[in-house]
PDB file of C-alpha atoms in Angstrom:
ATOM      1  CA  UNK K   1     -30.375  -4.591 -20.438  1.00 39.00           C
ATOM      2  CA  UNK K   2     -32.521  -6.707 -18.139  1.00 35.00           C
ATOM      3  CA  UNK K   3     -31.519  -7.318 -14.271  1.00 34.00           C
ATOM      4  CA  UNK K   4     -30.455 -10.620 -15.013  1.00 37.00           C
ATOM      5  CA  UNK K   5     -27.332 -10.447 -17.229  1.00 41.00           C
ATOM      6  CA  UNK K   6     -26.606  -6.512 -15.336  1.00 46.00           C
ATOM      7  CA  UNK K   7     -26.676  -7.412 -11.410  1.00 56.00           C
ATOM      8  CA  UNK K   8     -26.966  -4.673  -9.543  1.00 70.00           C
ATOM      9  CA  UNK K   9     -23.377  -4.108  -8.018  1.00 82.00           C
ATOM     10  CA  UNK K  10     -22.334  -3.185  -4.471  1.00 90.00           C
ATOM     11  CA  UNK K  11     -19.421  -1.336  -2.471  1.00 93.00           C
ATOM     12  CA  UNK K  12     -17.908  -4.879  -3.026  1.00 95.00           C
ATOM     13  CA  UNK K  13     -18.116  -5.569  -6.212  1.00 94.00           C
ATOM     14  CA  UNK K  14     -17.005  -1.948  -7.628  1.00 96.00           C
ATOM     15  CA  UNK K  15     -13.743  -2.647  -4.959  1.00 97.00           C
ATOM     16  CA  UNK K  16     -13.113  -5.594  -6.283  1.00 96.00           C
ATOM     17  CA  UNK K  17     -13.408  -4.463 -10.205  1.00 96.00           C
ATOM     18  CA  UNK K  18     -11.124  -1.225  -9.601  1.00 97.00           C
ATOM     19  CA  UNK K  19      -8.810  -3.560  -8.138  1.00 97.00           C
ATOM     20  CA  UNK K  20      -8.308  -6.167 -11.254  1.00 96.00           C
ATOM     21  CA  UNK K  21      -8.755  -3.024 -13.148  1.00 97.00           C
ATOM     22  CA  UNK K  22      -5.882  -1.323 -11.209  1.00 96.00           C
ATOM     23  CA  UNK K  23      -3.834  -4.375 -12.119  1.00 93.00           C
ATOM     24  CA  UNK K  24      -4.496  -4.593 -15.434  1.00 95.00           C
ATOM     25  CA  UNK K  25      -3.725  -1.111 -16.532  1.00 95.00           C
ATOM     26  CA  UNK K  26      -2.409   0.843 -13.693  1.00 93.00           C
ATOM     27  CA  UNK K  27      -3.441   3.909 -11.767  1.00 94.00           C
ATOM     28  CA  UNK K  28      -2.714   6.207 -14.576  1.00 93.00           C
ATOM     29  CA  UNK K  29      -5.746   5.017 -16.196  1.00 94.00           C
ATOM     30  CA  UNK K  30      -7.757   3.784 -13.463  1.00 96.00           C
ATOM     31  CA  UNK K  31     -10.791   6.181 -14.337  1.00 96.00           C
ATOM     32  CA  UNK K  32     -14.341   6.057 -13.067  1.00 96.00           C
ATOM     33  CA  UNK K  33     -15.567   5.611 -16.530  1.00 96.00           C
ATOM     34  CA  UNK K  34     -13.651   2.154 -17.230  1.00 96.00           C
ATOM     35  CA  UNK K  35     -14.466   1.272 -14.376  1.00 97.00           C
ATOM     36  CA  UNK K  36     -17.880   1.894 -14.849  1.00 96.00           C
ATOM     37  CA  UNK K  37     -17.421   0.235 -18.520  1.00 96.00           C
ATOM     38  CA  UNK K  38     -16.020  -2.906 -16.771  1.00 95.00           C
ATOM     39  CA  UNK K  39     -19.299  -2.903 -14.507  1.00 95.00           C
ATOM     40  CA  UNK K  40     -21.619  -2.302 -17.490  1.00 94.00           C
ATOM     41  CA  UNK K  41     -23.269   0.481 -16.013  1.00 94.00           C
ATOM     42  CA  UNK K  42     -23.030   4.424 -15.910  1.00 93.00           C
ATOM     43  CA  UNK K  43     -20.312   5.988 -14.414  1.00 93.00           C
ATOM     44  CA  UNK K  44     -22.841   8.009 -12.126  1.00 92.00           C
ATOM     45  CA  UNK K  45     -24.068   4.925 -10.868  1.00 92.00           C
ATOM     46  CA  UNK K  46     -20.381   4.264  -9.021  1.00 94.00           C
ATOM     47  CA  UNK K  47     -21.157   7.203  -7.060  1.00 93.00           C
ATOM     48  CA  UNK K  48     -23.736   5.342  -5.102  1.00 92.00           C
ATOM     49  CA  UNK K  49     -21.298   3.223  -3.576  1.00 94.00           C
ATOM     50  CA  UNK K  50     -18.003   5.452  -3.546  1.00 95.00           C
ATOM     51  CA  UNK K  51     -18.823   9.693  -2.815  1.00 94.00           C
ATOM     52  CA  UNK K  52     -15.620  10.531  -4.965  1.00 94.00           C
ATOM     53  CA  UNK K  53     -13.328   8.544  -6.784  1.00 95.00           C
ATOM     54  CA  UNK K  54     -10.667   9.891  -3.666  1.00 95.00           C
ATOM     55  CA  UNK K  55     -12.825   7.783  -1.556  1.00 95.00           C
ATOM     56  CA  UNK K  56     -12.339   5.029  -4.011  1.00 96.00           C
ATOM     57  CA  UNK K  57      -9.410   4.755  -3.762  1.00 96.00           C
ATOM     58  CA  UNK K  58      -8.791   5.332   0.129  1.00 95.00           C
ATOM     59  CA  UNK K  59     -11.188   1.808  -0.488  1.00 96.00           C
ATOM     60  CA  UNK K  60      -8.522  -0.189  -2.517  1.00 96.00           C
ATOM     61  CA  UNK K  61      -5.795   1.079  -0.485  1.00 96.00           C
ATOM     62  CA  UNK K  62      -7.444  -0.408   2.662  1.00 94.00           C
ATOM     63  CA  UNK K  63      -7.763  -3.509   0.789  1.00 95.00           C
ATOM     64  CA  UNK K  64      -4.220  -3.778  -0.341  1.00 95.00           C
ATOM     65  CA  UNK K  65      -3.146  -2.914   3.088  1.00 94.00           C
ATOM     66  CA  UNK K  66      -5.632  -5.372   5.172  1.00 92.00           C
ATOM     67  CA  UNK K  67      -3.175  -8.183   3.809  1.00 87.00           C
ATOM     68  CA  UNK K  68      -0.188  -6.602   6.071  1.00 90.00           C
ATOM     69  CA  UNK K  69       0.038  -9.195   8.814  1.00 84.00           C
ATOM     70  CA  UNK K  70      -0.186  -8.026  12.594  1.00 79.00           C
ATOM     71  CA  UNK K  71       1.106 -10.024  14.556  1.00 78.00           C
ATOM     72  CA  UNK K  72       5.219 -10.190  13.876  1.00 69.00           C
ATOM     73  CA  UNK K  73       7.701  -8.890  16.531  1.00 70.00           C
ATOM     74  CA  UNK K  74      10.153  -8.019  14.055  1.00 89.00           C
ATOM     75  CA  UNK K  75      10.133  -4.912  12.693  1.00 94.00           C
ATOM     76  CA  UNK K  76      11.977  -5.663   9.446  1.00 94.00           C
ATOM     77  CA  UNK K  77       9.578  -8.658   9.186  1.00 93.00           C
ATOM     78  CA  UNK K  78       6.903  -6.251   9.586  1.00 94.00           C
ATOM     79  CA  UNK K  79       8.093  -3.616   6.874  1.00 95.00           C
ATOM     80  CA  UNK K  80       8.853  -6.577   4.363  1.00 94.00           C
ATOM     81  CA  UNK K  81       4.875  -7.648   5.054  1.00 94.00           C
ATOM     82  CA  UNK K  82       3.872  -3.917   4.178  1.00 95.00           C
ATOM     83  CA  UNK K  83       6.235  -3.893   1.449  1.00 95.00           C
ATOM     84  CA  UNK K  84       4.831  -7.084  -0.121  1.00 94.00           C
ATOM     85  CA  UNK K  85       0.980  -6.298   0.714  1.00 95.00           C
ATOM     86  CA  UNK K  86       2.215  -2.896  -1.972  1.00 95.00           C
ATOM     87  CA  UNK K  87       3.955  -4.862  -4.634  1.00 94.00           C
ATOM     88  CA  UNK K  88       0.699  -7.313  -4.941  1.00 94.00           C
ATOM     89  CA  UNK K  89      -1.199  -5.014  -6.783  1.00 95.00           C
ATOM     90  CA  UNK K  90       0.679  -2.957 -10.224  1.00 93.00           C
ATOM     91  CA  UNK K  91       0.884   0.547  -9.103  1.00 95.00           C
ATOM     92  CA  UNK K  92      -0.006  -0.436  -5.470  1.00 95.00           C
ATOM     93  CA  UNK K  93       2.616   1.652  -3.675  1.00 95.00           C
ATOM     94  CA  UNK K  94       1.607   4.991  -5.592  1.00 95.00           C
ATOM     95  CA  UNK K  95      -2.009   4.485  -5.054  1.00 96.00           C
ATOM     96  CA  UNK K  96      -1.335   3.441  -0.752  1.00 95.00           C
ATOM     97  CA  UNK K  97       1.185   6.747  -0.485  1.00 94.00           C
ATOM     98  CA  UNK K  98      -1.385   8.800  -2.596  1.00 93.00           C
ATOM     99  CA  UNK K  99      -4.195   7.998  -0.032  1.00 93.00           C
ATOM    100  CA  UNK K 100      -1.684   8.656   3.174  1.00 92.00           C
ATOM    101  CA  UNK K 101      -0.735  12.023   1.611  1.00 91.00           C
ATOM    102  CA  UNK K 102      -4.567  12.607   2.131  1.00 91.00           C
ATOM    103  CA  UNK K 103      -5.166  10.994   5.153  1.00 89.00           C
ATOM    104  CA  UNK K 104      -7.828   9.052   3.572  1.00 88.00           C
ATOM    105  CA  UNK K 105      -8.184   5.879   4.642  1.00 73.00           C
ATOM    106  CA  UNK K 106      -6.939   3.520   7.466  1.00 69.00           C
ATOM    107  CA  UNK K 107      -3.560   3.618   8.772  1.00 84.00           C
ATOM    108  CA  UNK K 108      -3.295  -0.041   9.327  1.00 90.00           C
ATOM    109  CA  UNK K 109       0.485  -0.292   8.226  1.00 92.00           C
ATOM    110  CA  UNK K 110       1.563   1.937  10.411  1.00 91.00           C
ATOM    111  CA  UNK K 111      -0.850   0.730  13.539  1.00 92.00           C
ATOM    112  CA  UNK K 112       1.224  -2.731  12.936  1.00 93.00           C
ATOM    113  CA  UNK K 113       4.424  -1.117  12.687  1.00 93.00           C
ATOM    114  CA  UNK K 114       4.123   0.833  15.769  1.00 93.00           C
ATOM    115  CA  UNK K 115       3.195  -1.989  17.616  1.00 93.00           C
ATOM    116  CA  UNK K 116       6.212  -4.360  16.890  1.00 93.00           C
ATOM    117  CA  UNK K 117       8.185  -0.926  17.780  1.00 93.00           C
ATOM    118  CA  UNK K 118       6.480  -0.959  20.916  1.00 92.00           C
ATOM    119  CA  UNK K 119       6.927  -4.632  21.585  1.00 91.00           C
ATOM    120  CA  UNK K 120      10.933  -4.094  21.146  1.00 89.00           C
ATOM    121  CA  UNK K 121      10.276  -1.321  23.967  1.00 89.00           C
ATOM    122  CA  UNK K 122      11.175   1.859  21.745  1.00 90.00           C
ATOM    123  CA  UNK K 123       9.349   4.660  23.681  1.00 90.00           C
ATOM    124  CA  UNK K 124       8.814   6.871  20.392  1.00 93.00           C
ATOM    125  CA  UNK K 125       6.883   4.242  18.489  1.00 94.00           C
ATOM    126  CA  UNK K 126       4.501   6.549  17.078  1.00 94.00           C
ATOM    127  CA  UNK K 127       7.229   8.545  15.220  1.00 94.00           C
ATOM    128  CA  UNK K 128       9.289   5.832  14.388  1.00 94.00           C
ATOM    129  CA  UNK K 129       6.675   4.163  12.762  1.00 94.00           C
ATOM    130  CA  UNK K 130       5.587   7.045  10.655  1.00 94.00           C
ATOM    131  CA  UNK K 131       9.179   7.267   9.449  1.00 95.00           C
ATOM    132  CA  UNK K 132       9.555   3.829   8.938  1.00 96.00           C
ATOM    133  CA  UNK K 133       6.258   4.086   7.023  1.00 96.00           C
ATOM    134  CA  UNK K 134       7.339   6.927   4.759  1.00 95.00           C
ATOM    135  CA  UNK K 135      10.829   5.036   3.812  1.00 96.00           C
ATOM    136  CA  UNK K 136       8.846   1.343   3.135  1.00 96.00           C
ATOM    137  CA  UNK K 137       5.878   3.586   0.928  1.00 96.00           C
ATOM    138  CA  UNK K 138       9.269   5.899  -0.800  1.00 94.00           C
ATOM    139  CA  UNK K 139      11.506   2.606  -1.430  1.00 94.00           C
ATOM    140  CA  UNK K 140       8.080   0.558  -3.143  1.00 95.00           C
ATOM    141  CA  UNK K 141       7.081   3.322  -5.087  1.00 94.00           C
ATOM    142  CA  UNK K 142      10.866   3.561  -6.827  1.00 90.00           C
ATOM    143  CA  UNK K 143      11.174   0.324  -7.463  1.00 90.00           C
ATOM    144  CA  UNK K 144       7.295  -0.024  -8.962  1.00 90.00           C
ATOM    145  CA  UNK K 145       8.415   2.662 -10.984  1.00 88.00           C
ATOM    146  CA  UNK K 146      11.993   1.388 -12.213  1.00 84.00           C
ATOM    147  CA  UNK K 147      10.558  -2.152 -12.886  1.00 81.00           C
ATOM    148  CA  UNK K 148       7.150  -0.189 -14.999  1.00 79.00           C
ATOM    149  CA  UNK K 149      10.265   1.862 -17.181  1.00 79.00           C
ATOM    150  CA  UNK K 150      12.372  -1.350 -17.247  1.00 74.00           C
ATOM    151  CA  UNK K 151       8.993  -3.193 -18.757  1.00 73.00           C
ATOM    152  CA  UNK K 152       8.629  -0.588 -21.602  1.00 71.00           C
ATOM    153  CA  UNK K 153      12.116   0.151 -22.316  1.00 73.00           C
ATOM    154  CA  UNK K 154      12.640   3.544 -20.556  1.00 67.00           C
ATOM    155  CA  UNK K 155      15.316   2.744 -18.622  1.00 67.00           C
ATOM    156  CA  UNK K 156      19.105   3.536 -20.564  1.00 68.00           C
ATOM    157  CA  UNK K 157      20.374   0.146 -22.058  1.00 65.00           C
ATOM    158  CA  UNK K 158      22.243  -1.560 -19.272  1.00 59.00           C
ATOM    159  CA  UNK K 159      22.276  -5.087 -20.879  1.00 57.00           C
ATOM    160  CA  UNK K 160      20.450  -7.666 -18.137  1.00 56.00           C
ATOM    161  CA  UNK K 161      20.693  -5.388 -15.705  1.00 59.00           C
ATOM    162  CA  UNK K 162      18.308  -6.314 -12.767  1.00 62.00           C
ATOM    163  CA  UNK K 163      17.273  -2.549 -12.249  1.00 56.00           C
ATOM    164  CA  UNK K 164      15.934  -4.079  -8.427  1.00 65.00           C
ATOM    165  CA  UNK K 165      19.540  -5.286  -7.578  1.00 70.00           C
ATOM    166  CA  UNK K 166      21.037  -4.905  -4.578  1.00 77.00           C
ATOM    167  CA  UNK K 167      17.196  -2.626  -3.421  1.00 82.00           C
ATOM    168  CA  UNK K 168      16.855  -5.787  -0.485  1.00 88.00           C
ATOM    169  CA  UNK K 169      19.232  -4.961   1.012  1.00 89.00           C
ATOM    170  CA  UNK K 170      19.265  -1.062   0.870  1.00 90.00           C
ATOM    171  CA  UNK K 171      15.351  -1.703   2.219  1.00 92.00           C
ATOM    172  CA  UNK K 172      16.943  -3.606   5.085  1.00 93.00           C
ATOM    173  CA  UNK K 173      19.329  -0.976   5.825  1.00 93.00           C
ATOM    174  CA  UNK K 174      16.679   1.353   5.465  1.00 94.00           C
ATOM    175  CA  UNK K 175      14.099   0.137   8.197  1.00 95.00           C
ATOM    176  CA  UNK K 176      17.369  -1.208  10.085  1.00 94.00           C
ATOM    177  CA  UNK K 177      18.356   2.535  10.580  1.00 94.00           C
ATOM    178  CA  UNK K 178      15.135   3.746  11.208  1.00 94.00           C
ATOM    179  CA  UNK K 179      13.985   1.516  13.630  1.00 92.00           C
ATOM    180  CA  UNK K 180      17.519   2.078  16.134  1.00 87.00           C
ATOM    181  CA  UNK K 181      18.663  -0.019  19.194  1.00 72.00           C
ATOM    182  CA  UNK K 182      15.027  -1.203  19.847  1.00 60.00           C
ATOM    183  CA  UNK K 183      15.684  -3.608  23.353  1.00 49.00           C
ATOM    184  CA  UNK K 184      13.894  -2.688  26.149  1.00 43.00           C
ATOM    185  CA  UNK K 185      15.398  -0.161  28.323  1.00 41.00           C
ATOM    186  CA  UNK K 186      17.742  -1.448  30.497  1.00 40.00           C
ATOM    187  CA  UNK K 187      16.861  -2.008  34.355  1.00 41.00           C
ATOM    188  CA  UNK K 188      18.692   1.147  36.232  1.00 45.00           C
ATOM    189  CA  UNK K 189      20.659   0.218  39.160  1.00 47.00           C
ATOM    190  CA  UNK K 190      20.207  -0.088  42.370  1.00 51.00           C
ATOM    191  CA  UNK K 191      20.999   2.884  44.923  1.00 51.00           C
ATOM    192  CA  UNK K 192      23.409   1.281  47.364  1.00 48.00           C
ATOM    193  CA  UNK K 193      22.123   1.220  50.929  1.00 45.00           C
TER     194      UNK K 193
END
């Protein structure tokens, strides 16, 4: 094949292709070799770019994560951003809790959760966020999973059951609970004189 109709790909590019590839037929089957095929090149050639597919995929969950914004004060708001930035992509949620399991990757989600812990003064933020983090990457990953067994009929026949009812609110609860009384400590007295 000549250079012109097979550009030589990049980190980028091969990122970018697992990703539509990771939508298209989940994680399951996201494989170095379709990938490859997608690229029209060897499957060894991938390994220029990525050492292992582990680092791969430490890759797209960074880039399904970079969307989580940074700047809320709200803690729920912040959890619903990370829980969002997971349901973009099919299979998102499996692949960002796969690559925490590791510690591969950044830890972006929970760097922006700690911080709108911190900025409601709670003096654990660290932990809290890490727990919060756990419960948000838990709670995606069921409900990716119901809605994949409700799409192919795995689920048992509950007529038009929305098999993601009434999960809002349970999320809310969730992160509500984990998070605690979060205002800033209050001021201690003052010794009388």
């Amino acid at each position: 094949m000549s250079p012109e109709t097979n550009p030589r790909h990049d980190r980028d590019s091969v990122a970018r292709s697992a990703l539509a590839l990771l939508d298209e037929v989940g994680l399951a089957d996201l494989s170095m070799r379709r990938i490859a095929a997608r690229l029209d090149v060897q499957p060894s050639a991938l390994y220029w770019h990525f050492s292992s597919k582990q680092e791969l995929l430490a890759e797209l969950a960074d880039r399904i994560t970079a969307s989580i914004p940074g700047d809320s004060t709200s803690v729920l708001t912040t959890a619903r951003g990370i829980r969002d930035a997971l349901f973009a992509y099919r299979d998102g949620a499996e692949l960002v809790l796969s690559t925490y399991a590791l510690q591969l990757g950044s830890s972006h989600a929970q760097s922006v959760l700690t911080e709108a812990l911190r900025t409601h003064g709670a003096t654990d933020a660290a932990d809290r966020g890490a727990a919060i983090l756990h419960f948000v990457l838990g709670h995606a990953t069921l409900v990716q999973q119901r809605m994949h067994a409700d799409s192919h009929g795995a689920l048992p026949a509950a007529g038009e059951l929305d098999v993601t009812a009434g999960l809002d609110r349970v999320f809310d609860l969730g992160v509500t609970a984990l998070a605690g009384s979060l205002s800033a400590p209050a001021t201690p007295p003052r010794a009388r004189a």
